[in-house]
Amino acid sequence: MIKLEISTDKSKLQIEVIHEFLTNSYWAKGRTIDDVKKTTEHCLCFGVYLQDKQIGFARVLTDYTVFAYIMDVFILPEHRGKGYSKQLMKAINEEPKLNSCKVWMLKTLDAHGLYKQFGYTELGHPEKVMERILK
């Protein structure tokens, strides 16, 4: 059996794979490769690999003390249904560098079932959360 590897080593990231997926996703459509490079530089990144080929990704925007925001989570379509996204979320939630973070957030349109397995819920007090989105 081929062993799945999940790594935070940024030198292993295959930026072209990440860009190709993200630029076609509903949440990052049109994101440039320079945007992808910049976002990976400024976040804790998790690459998912089978035999050194990247098949998934997630990044966490964090201060490593209080707050962690999970973003850009994906497993390539041809590798879905094998539990890899669960292994990725487990690795993120158990990452020692994030142990002191008490507030975790993410946004999703279609993966509520996955995230609920790891303790994520709808906002308890949505009236306290604000956003500013520029077009």
mmCIF file with all atom_site columns, C-alpha atoms in Angstrom:
data_model
loop_
_atom_site.group_PDB
_atom_site.id
_atom_site.type_symbol
_atom_site.label_atom_id
_atom_site.label_alt_id
_atom_site.label_comp_id
_atom_site.label_asym_id
_atom_site.label_entity_id
_atom_site.label_seq_id
_atom_site.pdbx_PDB_ins_code
_atom_site.Cartn_x
_atom_site.Cartn_y
_atom_site.Cartn_z
_atom_site.occupancy
_atom_site.B_iso_or_equiv
_atom_site.pdbx_formal_charge
_atom_site.auth_seq_id
_atom_site.auth_comp_id
_atom_site.auth_asym_id
_atom_site.auth_atom_id
_atom_site.pdbx_PDB_model_num
ATOM 1   C CA . MET A 1 1   ? 0.000   0.000  0.000   1.00 0.00 ? 1   MET A CA 1
ATOM 2   C CA . ILE A 1 2   ? 1.238   3.478  -0.857  1.00 0.00 ? 2   ILE A CA 1
ATOM 3   C CA . LYS A 1 3   ? 1.685   5.624  2.246   1.00 0.00 ? 3   LYS A CA 1
ATOM 4   C CA . LEU A 1 4   ? 0.170   9.099  2.336   1.00 0.00 ? 4   LEU A CA 1
ATOM 5   C CA . GLU A 1 5   ? 2.540   11.846 3.479   1.00 0.00 ? 5   GLU A CA 1
ATOM 6   C CA . ILE A 1 6   ? 1.414   15.148 4.961   1.00 0.00 ? 6   ILE A CA 1
ATOM 7   C CA . SER A 1 7   ? 4.185   17.705 5.349   1.00 0.00 ? 7   SER A CA 1
ATOM 8   C CA . THR A 1 8   ? 4.588   21.332 6.391   1.00 0.00 ? 8   THR A CA 1
ATOM 9   C CA . ASP A 1 9   ? 7.877   21.557 4.491   1.00 0.00 ? 9   ASP A CA 1
ATOM 10  C CA . LYS A 1 10  ? 7.275   24.417 2.038   1.00 0.00 ? 10  LYS A CA 1
ATOM 11  C CA . SER A 1 11  ? 10.163  23.319 -0.178  1.00 0.00 ? 11  SER A CA 1
ATOM 12  C CA . LYS A 1 12  ? 8.088   20.271 -1.162  1.00 0.00 ? 12  LYS A CA 1
ATOM 13  C CA . LEU A 1 13  ? 5.051   22.278 -2.311  1.00 0.00 ? 13  LEU A CA 1
ATOM 14  C CA . GLN A 1 14  ? 4.270   21.931 -6.009  1.00 0.00 ? 14  GLN A CA 1
ATOM 15  C CA . ILE A 1 15  ? 2.979   25.443 -6.643  1.00 0.00 ? 15  ILE A CA 1
ATOM 16  C CA . GLU A 1 16  ? 1.770   24.601 -10.159 1.00 0.00 ? 16  GLU A CA 1
ATOM 17  C CA . VAL A 1 17  ? -0.488  21.831 -8.790  1.00 0.00 ? 17  VAL A CA 1
ATOM 18  C CA . ILE A 1 18  ? -1.872  24.139 -6.114  1.00 0.00 ? 18  ILE A CA 1
ATOM 19  C CA . HIS A 1 19  ? -2.424  26.952 -8.610  1.00 0.00 ? 19  HIS A CA 1
ATOM 20  C CA . GLU A 1 20  ? -4.110  24.710 -11.179 1.00 0.00 ? 20  GLU A CA 1
ATOM 21  C CA . PHE A 1 21  ? -6.620  23.504 -8.629  1.00 0.00 ? 21  PHE A CA 1
ATOM 22  C CA . LEU A 1 22  ? -7.273  26.832 -6.914  1.00 0.00 ? 22  LEU A CA 1
ATOM 23  C CA . THR A 1 23  ? -7.680  28.912 -10.050 1.00 0.00 ? 23  THR A CA 1
ATOM 24  C CA . ASN A 1 24  ? -10.560 26.630 -11.039 1.00 0.00 ? 24  ASN A CA 1
ATOM 25  C CA . SER A 1 25  ? -12.170 26.366 -7.595  1.00 0.00 ? 25  SER A CA 1
ATOM 26  C CA . TYR A 1 26  ? -15.316 28.268 -6.625  1.00 0.00 ? 26  TYR A CA 1
ATOM 27  C CA . TRP A 1 27  ? -13.502 30.204 -3.904  1.00 0.00 ? 27  TRP A CA 1
ATOM 28  C CA . ALA A 1 28  ? -10.262 31.156 -5.684  1.00 0.00 ? 28  ALA A CA 1
ATOM 29  C CA . LYS A 1 29  ? -11.250 31.317 -9.351  1.00 0.00 ? 29  LYS A CA 1
ATOM 30  C CA . GLY A 1 30  ? -8.685  33.299 -11.289 1.00 0.00 ? 30  GLY A CA 1
ATOM 31  C CA . ARG A 1 31  ? -6.073  33.452 -8.519  1.00 0.00 ? 31  ARG A CA 1
ATOM 32  C CA . THR A 1 32  ? -2.699  33.999 -10.177 1.00 0.00 ? 32  THR A CA 1
ATOM 33  C CA . ILE A 1 33  ? 0.366   31.860 -9.628  1.00 0.00 ? 33  ILE A CA 1
ATOM 34  C CA . ASP A 1 34  ? 2.032   34.891 -7.989  1.00 0.00 ? 34  ASP A CA 1
ATOM 35  C CA . ASP A 1 35  ? -0.933  35.119 -5.610  1.00 0.00 ? 35  ASP A CA 1
ATOM 36  C CA . VAL A 1 36  ? -0.505  31.436 -4.735  1.00 0.00 ? 36  VAL A CA 1
ATOM 37  C CA . LYS A 1 37  ? 3.226   31.907 -4.106  1.00 0.00 ? 37  LYS A CA 1
ATOM 38  C CA . LYS A 1 38  ? 2.550   34.904 -1.861  1.00 0.00 ? 38  LYS A CA 1
ATOM 39  C CA . THR A 1 39  ? -0.171  33.146 0.146   1.00 0.00 ? 39  THR A CA 1
ATOM 40  C CA . THR A 1 40  ? 2.000   30.096 0.739   1.00 0.00 ? 40  THR A CA 1
ATOM 41  C CA . GLU A 1 41  ? 4.892   32.290 1.886   1.00 0.00 ? 41  GLU A CA 1
ATOM 42  C CA . HIS A 1 42  ? 2.763   33.861 4.612   1.00 0.00 ? 42  HIS A CA 1
ATOM 43  C CA . CYS A 1 43  ? 0.960   30.805 5.993   1.00 0.00 ? 43  CYS A CA 1
ATOM 44  C CA . LEU A 1 44  ? 1.619   27.458 7.601   1.00 0.00 ? 44  LEU A CA 1
ATOM 45  C CA . CYS A 1 45  ? 1.086   25.095 4.672   1.00 0.00 ? 45  CYS A CA 1
ATOM 46  C CA . PHE A 1 46  ? 0.209   21.414 4.598   1.00 0.00 ? 46  PHE A CA 1
ATOM 47  C CA . GLY A 1 47  ? 1.043   19.481 1.454   1.00 0.00 ? 47  GLY A CA 1
ATOM 48  C CA . VAL A 1 48  ? -0.490  16.052 0.874   1.00 0.00 ? 48  VAL A CA 1
ATOM 49  C CA . TYR A 1 49  ? 1.633   13.630 -1.159  1.00 0.00 ? 49  TYR A CA 1
ATOM 50  C CA . LEU A 1 50  ? 1.511   10.155 -2.653  1.00 0.00 ? 50  LEU A CA 1
ATOM 51  C CA . GLN A 1 51  ? 4.920   8.972  -3.881  1.00 0.00 ? 51  GLN A CA 1
ATOM 52  C CA . ASP A 1 52  ? 6.193   12.576 -3.873  1.00 0.00 ? 52  ASP A CA 1
ATOM 53  C CA . LYS A 1 53  ? 3.301   13.724 -6.085  1.00 0.00 ? 53  LYS A CA 1
ATOM 54  C CA . GLN A 1 54  ? 1.179   16.445 -4.501  1.00 0.00 ? 54  GLN A CA 1
ATOM 55  C CA . ILE A 1 55  ? -2.481  15.456 -4.348  1.00 0.00 ? 55  ILE A CA 1
ATOM 56  C CA . GLY A 1 56  ? -3.784  17.908 -1.760  1.00 0.00 ? 56  GLY A CA 1
ATOM 57  C CA . PHE A 1 57  ? -3.165  21.076 0.159   1.00 0.00 ? 57  PHE A CA 1
ATOM 58  C CA . ALA A 1 58  ? -4.329  23.347 2.958   1.00 0.00 ? 58  ALA A CA 1
ATOM 59  C CA . ARG A 1 59  ? -2.951  26.456 4.547   1.00 0.00 ? 59  ARG A CA 1
ATOM 60  C CA . VAL A 1 60  ? -3.453  28.042 7.925   1.00 0.00 ? 60  VAL A CA 1
ATOM 61  C CA . LEU A 1 61  ? -3.221  31.771 8.507   1.00 0.00 ? 61  LEU A CA 1
ATOM 62  C CA . THR A 1 62  ? -2.193  32.106 12.142  1.00 0.00 ? 62  THR A CA 1
ATOM 63  C CA . ASP A 1 63  ? -0.431  34.054 14.854  1.00 0.00 ? 63  ASP A CA 1
ATOM 64  C CA . TYR A 1 64  ? 0.611   30.687 16.399  1.00 0.00 ? 64  TYR A CA 1
ATOM 65  C CA . THR A 1 65  ? -0.797  31.799 19.753  1.00 0.00 ? 65  THR A CA 1
ATOM 66  C CA . VAL A 1 66  ? -4.485  32.686 19.670  1.00 0.00 ? 66  VAL A CA 1
ATOM 67  C CA . PHE A 1 67  ? -6.016  32.381 16.195  1.00 0.00 ? 67  PHE A CA 1
ATOM 68  C CA . ALA A 1 68  ? -5.909  29.959 13.250  1.00 0.00 ? 68  ALA A CA 1
ATOM 69  C CA . TYR A 1 69  ? -7.852  30.315 9.989   1.00 0.00 ? 69  TYR A CA 1
ATOM 70  C CA . ILE A 1 70  ? -7.931  27.286 7.682   1.00 0.00 ? 70  ILE A CA 1
ATOM 71  C CA . MET A 1 71  ? -7.984  28.057 3.962   1.00 0.00 ? 71  MET A CA 1
ATOM 72  C CA . ASP A 1 72  ? -7.642  26.530 0.486   1.00 0.00 ? 72  ASP A CA 1
ATOM 73  C CA . VAL A 1 73  ? -8.272  22.945 1.595   1.00 0.00 ? 73  VAL A CA 1
ATOM 74  C CA . PHE A 1 74  ? -8.427  20.423 -1.233  1.00 0.00 ? 74  PHE A CA 1
ATOM 75  C CA . ILE A 1 75  ? -7.709  16.892 -2.360  1.00 0.00 ? 75  ILE A CA 1
ATOM 76  C CA . LEU A 1 76  ? -7.485  16.466 -6.136  1.00 0.00 ? 76  LEU A CA 1
ATOM 77  C CA . PRO A 1 77  ? -10.720 14.952 -7.507  1.00 0.00 ? 77  PRO A CA 1
ATOM 78  C CA . GLU A 1 78  ? -9.118  11.691 -8.642  1.00 0.00 ? 78  GLU A CA 1
ATOM 79  C CA . HIS A 1 79  ? -7.931  11.010 -5.068  1.00 0.00 ? 79  HIS A CA 1
ATOM 80  C CA . ARG A 1 80  ? -11.151 11.780 -3.198  1.00 0.00 ? 80  ARG A CA 1
ATOM 81  C CA . GLY A 1 81  ? -13.180 9.220  -1.300  1.00 0.00 ? 81  GLY A CA 1
ATOM 82  C CA . LYS A 1 82  ? -10.145 7.577  0.305   1.00 0.00 ? 82  LYS A CA 1
ATOM 83  C CA . GLY A 1 83  ? -10.127 9.427  3.625   1.00 0.00 ? 83  GLY A CA 1
ATOM 84  C CA . TYR A 1 84  ? -7.274  11.756 2.679   1.00 0.00 ? 84  TYR A CA 1
ATOM 85  C CA . SER A 1 85  ? -9.168  14.933 3.606   1.00 0.00 ? 85  SER A CA 1
ATOM 86  C CA . LYS A 1 86  ? -9.807  13.475 7.062   1.00 0.00 ? 86  LYS A CA 1
ATOM 87  C CA . GLN A 1 87  ? -6.123  12.696 7.461   1.00 0.00 ? 87  GLN A CA 1
ATOM 88  C CA . LEU A 1 88  ? -5.287  16.243 6.362   1.00 0.00 ? 88  LEU A CA 1
ATOM 89  C CA . MET A 1 89  ? -7.697  17.809 8.855   1.00 0.00 ? 89  MET A CA 1
ATOM 90  C CA . LYS A 1 90  ? -6.368  15.556 11.614  1.00 0.00 ? 90  LYS A CA 1
ATOM 91  C CA . ALA A 1 91  ? -2.809  16.679 10.831  1.00 0.00 ? 91  ALA A CA 1
ATOM 92  C CA . ILE A 1 92  ? -3.844  20.335 10.903  1.00 0.00 ? 92  ILE A CA 1
ATOM 93  C CA . ASN A 1 93  ? -5.738  20.029 14.175  1.00 0.00 ? 93  ASN A CA 1
ATOM 94  C CA . GLU A 1 94  ? -2.885  18.118 15.816  1.00 0.00 ? 94  GLU A CA 1
ATOM 95  C CA . GLU A 1 95  ? -0.053  20.347 14.551  1.00 0.00 ? 95  GLU A CA 1
ATOM 96  C CA . PRO A 1 96  ? 2.087   21.147 17.632  1.00 0.00 ? 96  PRO A CA 1
ATOM 97  C CA . LYS A 1 97  ? 2.861   24.684 16.417  1.00 0.00 ? 97  LYS A CA 1
ATOM 98  C CA . LEU A 1 98  ? -0.864  25.468 16.720  1.00 0.00 ? 98  LEU A CA 1
ATOM 99  C CA . ASN A 1 99  ? -1.495  23.901 20.140  1.00 0.00 ? 99  ASN A CA 1
ATOM 100 C CA . SER A 1 100 ? -2.144  27.192 21.929  1.00 0.00 ? 100 SER A CA 1
ATOM 101 C CA . CYS A 1 101 ? -4.618  28.517 19.360  1.00 0.00 ? 101 CYS A CA 1
ATOM 102 C CA . LYS A 1 102 ? -8.071  28.649 20.931  1.00 0.00 ? 102 LYS A CA 1
ATOM 103 C CA . VAL A 1 103 ? -10.009 30.278 18.085  1.00 0.00 ? 103 VAL A CA 1
ATOM 104 C CA . TRP A 1 104 ? -10.179 28.383 14.799  1.00 0.00 ? 104 TRP A CA 1
ATOM 105 C CA . MET A 1 105 ? -12.204 29.458 11.787  1.00 0.00 ? 105 MET A CA 1
ATOM 106 C CA . LEU A 1 106 ? -12.836 28.463 8.206   1.00 0.00 ? 106 LEU A CA 1
ATOM 107 C CA . LYS A 1 107 ? -15.357 29.071 5.453   1.00 0.00 ? 107 LYS A CA 1
ATOM 108 C CA . THR A 1 108 ? -16.957 26.392 3.301   1.00 0.00 ? 108 THR A CA 1
ATOM 109 C CA . LEU A 1 109 ? -19.795 26.091 0.851   1.00 0.00 ? 109 LEU A CA 1
ATOM 110 C CA . ASP A 1 110 ? -19.919 22.322 0.588   1.00 0.00 ? 110 ASP A CA 1
ATOM 111 C CA . ALA A 1 111 ? -17.739 20.505 3.137   1.00 0.00 ? 111 ALA A CA 1
ATOM 112 C CA . HIS A 1 112 ? -19.647 21.022 6.377   1.00 0.00 ? 112 HIS A CA 1
ATOM 113 C CA . GLY A 1 113 ? -19.797 17.264 6.993   1.00 0.00 ? 113 GLY A CA 1
ATOM 114 C CA . LEU A 1 114 ? -16.021 16.951 6.940   1.00 0.00 ? 114 LEU A CA 1
ATOM 115 C CA . TYR A 1 115 ? -15.368 19.872 9.259   1.00 0.00 ? 115 TYR A CA 1
ATOM 116 C CA . LYS A 1 116 ? -18.100 18.928 11.749  1.00 0.00 ? 116 LYS A CA 1
ATOM 117 C CA . GLN A 1 117 ? -16.222 15.660 12.350  1.00 0.00 ? 117 GLN A CA 1
ATOM 118 C CA . PHE A 1 118 ? -13.400 17.777 13.765  1.00 0.00 ? 118 PHE A CA 1
ATOM 119 C CA . GLY A 1 119 ? -15.499 19.957 16.048  1.00 0.00 ? 119 GLY A CA 1
ATOM 120 C CA . TYR A 1 120 ? -16.218 22.886 13.741  1.00 0.00 ? 120 TYR A CA 1
ATOM 121 C CA . THR A 1 121 ? -19.698 24.385 14.018  1.00 0.00 ? 121 THR A CA 1
ATOM 122 C CA . GLU A 1 122 ? -21.704 27.216 12.556  1.00 0.00 ? 122 GLU A CA 1
ATOM 123 C CA . LEU A 1 123 ? -20.967 30.565 14.189  1.00 0.00 ? 123 LEU A CA 1
ATOM 124 C CA . GLY A 1 124 ? -22.285 30.709 17.736  1.00 0.00 ? 124 GLY A CA 1
ATOM 125 C CA . HIS A 1 125 ? -22.620 34.457 17.573  1.00 0.00 ? 125 HIS A CA 1
ATOM 126 C CA . PRO A 1 126 ? -22.716 35.563 13.933  1.00 0.00 ? 126 PRO A CA 1
ATOM 127 C CA . GLU A 1 127 ? -23.687 39.048 15.071  1.00 0.00 ? 127 GLU A CA 1
ATOM 128 C CA . LYS A 1 128 ? -20.125 39.441 16.391  1.00 0.00 ? 128 LYS A CA 1
ATOM 129 C CA . VAL A 1 129 ? -18.450 38.542 13.094  1.00 0.00 ? 129 VAL A CA 1
ATOM 130 C CA . MET A 1 130 ? -17.927 41.101 10.368  1.00 0.00 ? 130 MET A CA 1
ATOM 131 C CA . GLU A 1 131 ? -16.199 40.983 7.036   1.00 0.00 ? 131 GLU A CA 1
ATOM 132 C CA . ARG A 1 132 ? -15.006 43.332 4.336   1.00 0.00 ? 132 ARG A CA 1
ATOM 133 C CA . ILE A 1 133 ? -14.750 41.855 0.856   1.00 0.00 ? 133 ILE A CA 1
ATOM 134 C CA . LEU A 1 134 ? -13.281 43.920 -1.944  1.00 0.00 ? 134 LEU A CA 1
ATOM 135 C CA . LYS A 1 135 ? -14.041 43.087 -5.571  1.00 0.00 ? 135 LYS A CA 1
#
